[in-house]
């Protein structure tokens, strides 16, 4: 049943304007946001409204409030763009299995493209990434940055749209990914999956790179959603 539309709150308008400034590069990562008093005077709103706007952007990891030291821009224009994209495509009620299934459609294509475009410098970047991941696993620390391998592949694929979509998807799944990779055995399995993808990329073999990425994601899916019926989502994309 349709319901009456609620008027946009002033805090949402303030937040949107701040995000637009970040996306346009007028507010850069590391910059300090004007004080609450200055923002109140600029936007002609109450301090409560400004605080609500800042709090909402802090929750989206676009701003960082440093007690006694002001509020700082935490994201670059591109990162703000990705956060906005994610918010427009997905909401909190979306099933994580559906979101992950989209990764299974997007990432094999990214790996396939990367295998065709990768330069020696690109391959060196991936090797350093895996070396760091391996060291972290052996030292029992910092498993989460494994996602940097996926994001690096997206850059190497030379397709901005796919890269932006992947950034949005992995950001949405950050919480569940952190909980999963906190297990060193699972982190090791993820590392081995990355190695298989990298070997295919090094051989400039797009088909194998695509297949190895899909194998890797299927294995992750089995861990993340163990015991859950995925129905049609369990089938491999063509």
CSV table of C-alpha atoms in Angstrom, one decimal:
chain,number,residue,atom,x,y,z
A,1,UNK,CA,0.0,0.0,0.0
A,2,UNK,CA,1.3,3.4,-0.9
A,3,UNK,CA,2.1,5.9,1.9
A,4,UNK,CA,2.4,9.6,2.1
A,5,UNK,CA,5.8,10.8,1.2
A,6,UNK,CA,7.8,12.4,4.1
A,7,UNK,CA,9.5,15.7,3.4
A,8,UNK,CA,13.3,15.4,3.4
A,9,UNK,CA,14.9,16.4,6.7
A,10,UNK,CA,17.2,19.4,6.7
A,11,UNK,CA,20.0,17.2,8.0
A,12,UNK,CA,19.8,15.0,4.9
A,13,UNK,CA,20.1,18.1,2.6
A,14,UNK,CA,23.2,19.2,4.6
A,15,UNK,CA,24.7,15.7,4.3
A,16,UNK,CA,24.0,15.6,0.5
A,17,UNK,CA,25.7,19.0,0.0
A,18,UNK,CA,28.8,17.9,1.9
A,19,UNK,CA,29.0,14.6,-0.1
A,20,UNK,CA,28.7,16.6,-3.4
A,21,UNK,CA,31.6,18.8,-2.3
A,22,UNK,CA,33.7,15.7,-1.6
A,23,UNK,CA,32.8,14.1,-4.9
A,24,UNK,CA,33.7,17.3,-6.8
A,25,UNK,CA,37.1,17.5,-5.1
A,26,UNK,CA,36.3,20.7,-3.3
A,27,UNK,CA,36.7,18.9,0.0
A,28,UNK,CA,39.6,16.5,-0.2
A,29,UNK,CA,40.6,13.5,1.9
A,30,UNK,CA,42.3,14.7,5.0
A,31,UNK,CA,40.7,18.2,4.9
A,32,UNK,CA,39.1,19.5,8.1
A,33,UNK,CA,35.4,20.3,7.9
A,34,UNK,CA,34.4,23.8,8.9
A,35,UNK,CA,33.3,24.0,12.6
A,36,UNK,CA,29.7,23.3,13.7
A,37,UNK,CA,29.2,27.0,14.2
A,38,UNK,CA,30.4,27.8,10.7
A,39,UNK,CA,28.3,25.1,9.1
A,40,UNK,CA,25.3,26.3,11.1
A,41,UNK,CA,25.7,29.9,9.7
A,42,UNK,CA,26.4,28.7,6.2
A,43,UNK,CA,23.4,26.3,5.9
A,44,UNK,CA,21.1,28.5,8.1
A,45,UNK,CA,20.1,25.5,10.2
A,46,UNK,CA,20.4,24.5,13.9
A,47,UNK,CA,23.5,22.9,15.4
A,48,UNK,CA,21.3,19.8,16.0
A,49,UNK,CA,20.7,19.5,12.3
A,50,UNK,CA,24.4,19.9,11.5
A,51,UNK,CA,25.3,17.2,14.1
A,52,UNK,CA,22.8,14.8,12.6
A,53,UNK,CA,24.3,15.3,9.1
A,54,UNK,CA,27.8,14.8,10.4
A,55,UNK,CA,26.9,11.7,12.3
A,56,UNK,CA,25.2,10.2,9.3
A,57,UNK,CA,28.3,10.7,7.2
A,58,UNK,CA,30.5,9.4,9.9
A,59,UNK,CA,28.5,6.1,9.9
A,60,UNK,CA,29.1,5.9,6.1
A,61,UNK,CA,32.8,6.3,6.8
A,62,UNK,CA,33.0,9.6,4.8
A,63,UNK,CA,33.8,11.7,7.8
A,64,UNK,CA,35.9,11.1,11.0
A,65,UNK,CA,35.1,13.0,14.2
A,66,UNK,CA,38.2,13.5,16.3
A,67,UNK,CA,37.3,14.5,19.8
A,68,UNK,CA,38.7,17.9,20.6
A,69,UNK,CA,40.2,18.2,17.2
A,70,UNK,CA,37.4,18.7,14.7
A,71,UNK,CA,35.9,16.7,11.9
A,72,UNK,CA,37.9,15.4,9.0
A,73,UNK,CA,37.2,14.1,5.5
A,74,UNK,CA,37.8,10.4,5.5
A,75,UNK,CA,37.1,9.5,1.9
A,76,UNK,CA,38.3,10.7,-1.5
A,77,UNK,CA,35.9,11.9,-4.2
A,78,UNK,CA,35.9,8.5,-5.8
A,79,UNK,CA,35.3,6.7,-2.5
A,80,UNK,CA,32.4,9.0,-1.8
A,81,UNK,CA,31.1,8.3,-5.3
A,82,UNK,CA,31.2,4.6,-4.5
A,83,UNK,CA,29.4,5.0,-1.2
A,84,UNK,CA,26.7,7.0,-2.9
A,85,UNK,CA,26.4,4.3,-5.6
A,86,UNK,CA,26.0,1.6,-3.0
A,87,UNK,CA,23.4,3.5,-1.1
A,88,UNK,CA,21.4,4.0,-4.3
A,89,UNK,CA,21.6,0.4,-5.4
A,90,UNK,CA,21.2,-1.5,-2.2
A,91,UNK,CA,19.5,-1.1,1.2
A,92,UNK,CA,19.9,-2.7,4.6
A,93,UNK,CA,17.2,-5.3,3.8
A,94,UNK,CA,18.9,-6.7,0.8
A,95,UNK,CA,20.0,-10.3,1.2
A,96,UNK,CA,23.7,-10.7,1.5
A,97,UNK,CA,23.5,-13.8,-0.6
A,98,UNK,CA,22.0,-11.7,-3.5
A,99,UNK,CA,24.8,-9.2,-3.1
A,100,UNK,CA,27.5,-11.9,-3.1
A,101,UNK,CA,25.9,-13.5,-6.1
A,102,UNK,CA,26.4,-10.3,-8.0
A,103,UNK,CA,30.1,-10.5,-7.1
A,104,UNK,CA,30.1,-13.9,-8.8
A,105,UNK,CA,28.9,-12.3,-12.0
A,106,UNK,CA,31.2,-9.3,-11.9
A,107,UNK,CA,34.5,-10.6,-10.6
A,108,UNK,CA,35.2,-13.4,-13.0
A,109,UNK,CA,34.8,-10.9,-15.8
A,110,UNK,CA,37.3,-8.6,-14.0
A,111,UNK,CA,39.8,-11.4,-13.7
A,112,UNK,CA,39.3,-12.3,-17.4
A,113,UNK,CA,40.0,-8.7,-18.4
A,114,UNK,CA,42.9,-8.3,-16.1
A,115,UNK,CA,44.6,-11.4,-17.6
A,116,UNK,CA,44.4,-9.7,-21.0
A,117,UNK,CA,45.6,-6.2,-19.9
A,118,UNK,CA,48.1,-6.9,-17.1
A,119,UNK,CA,51.6,-5.4,-17.5
A,120,UNK,CA,54.7,-6.5,-15.7
A,121,UNK,CA,54.2,-3.7,-13.3
A,122,UNK,CA,50.6,-4.8,-12.6
A,123,UNK,CA,51.7,-8.3,-12.0
A,124,UNK,CA,54.4,-7.1,-9.6
A,125,UNK,CA,51.7,-5.2,-7.7
A,126,UNK,CA,49.6,-8.3,-7.3
A,127,UNK,CA,52.7,-10.3,-6.2
A,128,UNK,CA,53.5,-7.7,-3.5
A,129,UNK,CA,49.9,-7.8,-2.4
A,130,UNK,CA,50.0,-11.6,-2.0
A,131,UNK,CA,53.3,-11.5,-0.3
A,132,UNK,CA,51.9,-9.1,2.3
A,133,UNK,CA,48.8,-11.3,2.7
A,134,UNK,CA,51.0,-14.4,3.2
A,135,UNK,CA,53.1,-12.7,5.8
A,136,UNK,CA,50.0,-11.4,7.7
A,137,UNK,CA,48.6,-14.9,7.8
A,138,UNK,CA,51.8,-16.4,9.0
A,139,UNK,CA,52.1,-13.8,11.7
A,140,UNK,CA,48.5,-14.2,12.8
A,141,UNK,CA,47.4,-10.7,12.1
A,142,UNK,CA,45.5,-8.4,9.8
A,143,UNK,CA,43.6,-10.8,7.5
A,144,UNK,CA,41.1,-8.4,6.2
A,145,UNK,CA,43.2,-6.5,3.6
A,146,UNK,CA,42.9,-9.6,1.3
A,147,UNK,CA,40.2,-7.6,-0.5
A,148,UNK,CA,42.9,-5.3,-1.9
A,149,UNK,CA,43.9,-8.1,-4.3
A,150,UNK,CA,40.3,-8.0,-5.8
A,151,UNK,CA,40.4,-4.2,-6.0
A,152,UNK,CA,43.8,-4.3,-7.7
A,153,UNK,CA,42.5,-6.7,-10.3
A,154,UNK,CA,39.6,-4.3,-11.0
A,155,UNK,CA,42.1,-1.5,-11.7
A,156,UNK,CA,44.1,-3.7,-13.9
A,157,UNK,CA,41.0,-4.7,-15.8
A,158,UNK,CA,40.9,-1.1,-17.1
A,159,UNK,CA,37.1,-0.9,-16.7
A,160,UNK,CA,36.0,1.9,-14.4
A,161,UNK,CA,32.3,0.8,-14.3
A,162,UNK,CA,33.2,-2.7,-13.1
A,163,UNK,CA,35.7,-1.3,-10.7
A,164,UNK,CA,33.2,1.1,-9.2
A,165,UNK,CA,30.6,-1.7,-8.9
A,166,UNK,CA,33.0,-4.0,-7.2
A,167,UNK,CA,34.1,-1.3,-4.7
A,168,UNK,CA,30.4,-0.8,-3.7
A,169,UNK,CA,29.8,-4.5,-3.4
A,170,UNK,CA,32.8,-5.3,-1.2
A,171,UNK,CA,32.1,-2.3,1.0
A,172,UNK,CA,28.6,-3.6,1.7
A,173,UNK,CA,30.0,-7.0,2.7
A,174,UNK,CA,32.9,-5.6,4.9
A,175,UNK,CA,31.4,-6.8,8.2
A,176,UNK,CA,30.8,-10.4,7.3
A,177,UNK,CA,34.1,-10.6,5.4
A,178,UNK,CA,36.0,-9.4,8.5
A,179,UNK,CA,34.4,-12.0,10.7
A,180,UNK,CA,35.1,-14.8,8.2
A,181,UNK,CA,38.8,-14.0,7.5
A,182,UNK,CA,39.5,-13.7,11.3
A,183,UNK,CA,39.8,-17.4,11.0
A,184,UNK,CA,43.4,-18.2,9.9
A,185,UNK,CA,42.4,-21.4,8.1
A,186,UNK,CA,39.9,-19.6,6.0
A,187,UNK,CA,42.3,-16.8,5.4
A,188,UNK,CA,44.8,-19.3,4.1
A,189,UNK,CA,42.2,-20.8,1.7
A,190,UNK,CA,41.5,-17.3,0.4
A,191,UNK,CA,45.2,-16.7,-0.1
A,192,UNK,CA,45.5,-20.0,-2.2
A,193,UNK,CA,42.5,-18.9,-4.3
A,194,UNK,CA,44.3,-15.6,-5.0
A,195,UNK,CA,47.5,-17.4,-6.0
A,196,UNK,CA,45.6,-19.5,-8.5
A,197,UNK,CA,44.0,-16.4,-10.1
A,198,UNK,CA,47.4,-14.7,-10.2
A,199,UNK,CA,49.1,-17.6,-12.0
A,200,UNK,CA,46.5,-17.4,-14.7
A,201,UNK,CA,46.9,-13.6,-15.0
A,202,UNK,CA,50.7,-14.1,-15.3
A,203,UNK,CA,50.2,-16.6,-18.1
A,204,UNK,CA,47.9,-14.1,-19.9
A,205,UNK,CA,45.2,-16.7,-19.8
A,206,UNK,CA,41.8,-15.0,-19.6
A,207,UNK,CA,39.6,-18.1,-19.6
A,208,UNK,CA,41.5,-19.8,-16.8
A,209,UNK,CA,41.7,-16.5,-14.8
A,210,UNK,CA,37.9,-16.3,-15.0
A,211,UNK,CA,37.4,-19.9,-13.9
A,212,UNK,CA,39.9,-19.6,-11.0
A,213,UNK,CA,38.1,-16.5,-9.8
A,214,UNK,CA,34.8,-18.2,-9.9
A,215,UNK,CA,36.2,-21.2,-8.1
A,216,UNK,CA,37.6,-18.8,-5.4
A,217,UNK,CA,34.3,-17.1,-5.0
A,218,UNK,CA,32.3,-20.4,-4.8
A,219,UNK,CA,34.6,-21.5,-2.0
A,220,UNK,CA,34.1,-18.2,-0.1
A,221,UNK,CA,30.4,-18.5,-0.6
A,222,UNK,CA,30.3,-22.0,0.9
A,223,UNK,CA,32.0,-20.6,4.0
A,224,UNK,CA,30.0,-17.4,4.3
A,225,UNK,CA,26.6,-19.0,3.9
A,226,UNK,CA,27.2,-22.5,5.2
A,227,UNK,CA,23.9,-24.3,5.8
A,228,UNK,CA,21.8,-21.7,3.9
A,229,UNK,CA,19.9,-22.7,0.8
A,230,UNK,CA,20.9,-20.4,-2.0
A,231,UNK,CA,18.5,-21.9,-4.6
A,232,UNK,CA,19.1,-20.5,-8.1
A,233,UNK,CA,21.9,-18.4,-6.7
A,234,UNK,CA,24.0,-21.5,-6.1
A,235,UNK,CA,24.2,-22.1,-9.8
A,236,UNK,CA,27.3,-20.8,-11.5
A,237,UNK,CA,26.8,-17.9,-13.9
A,238,UNK,CA,27.3,-18.7,-17.5
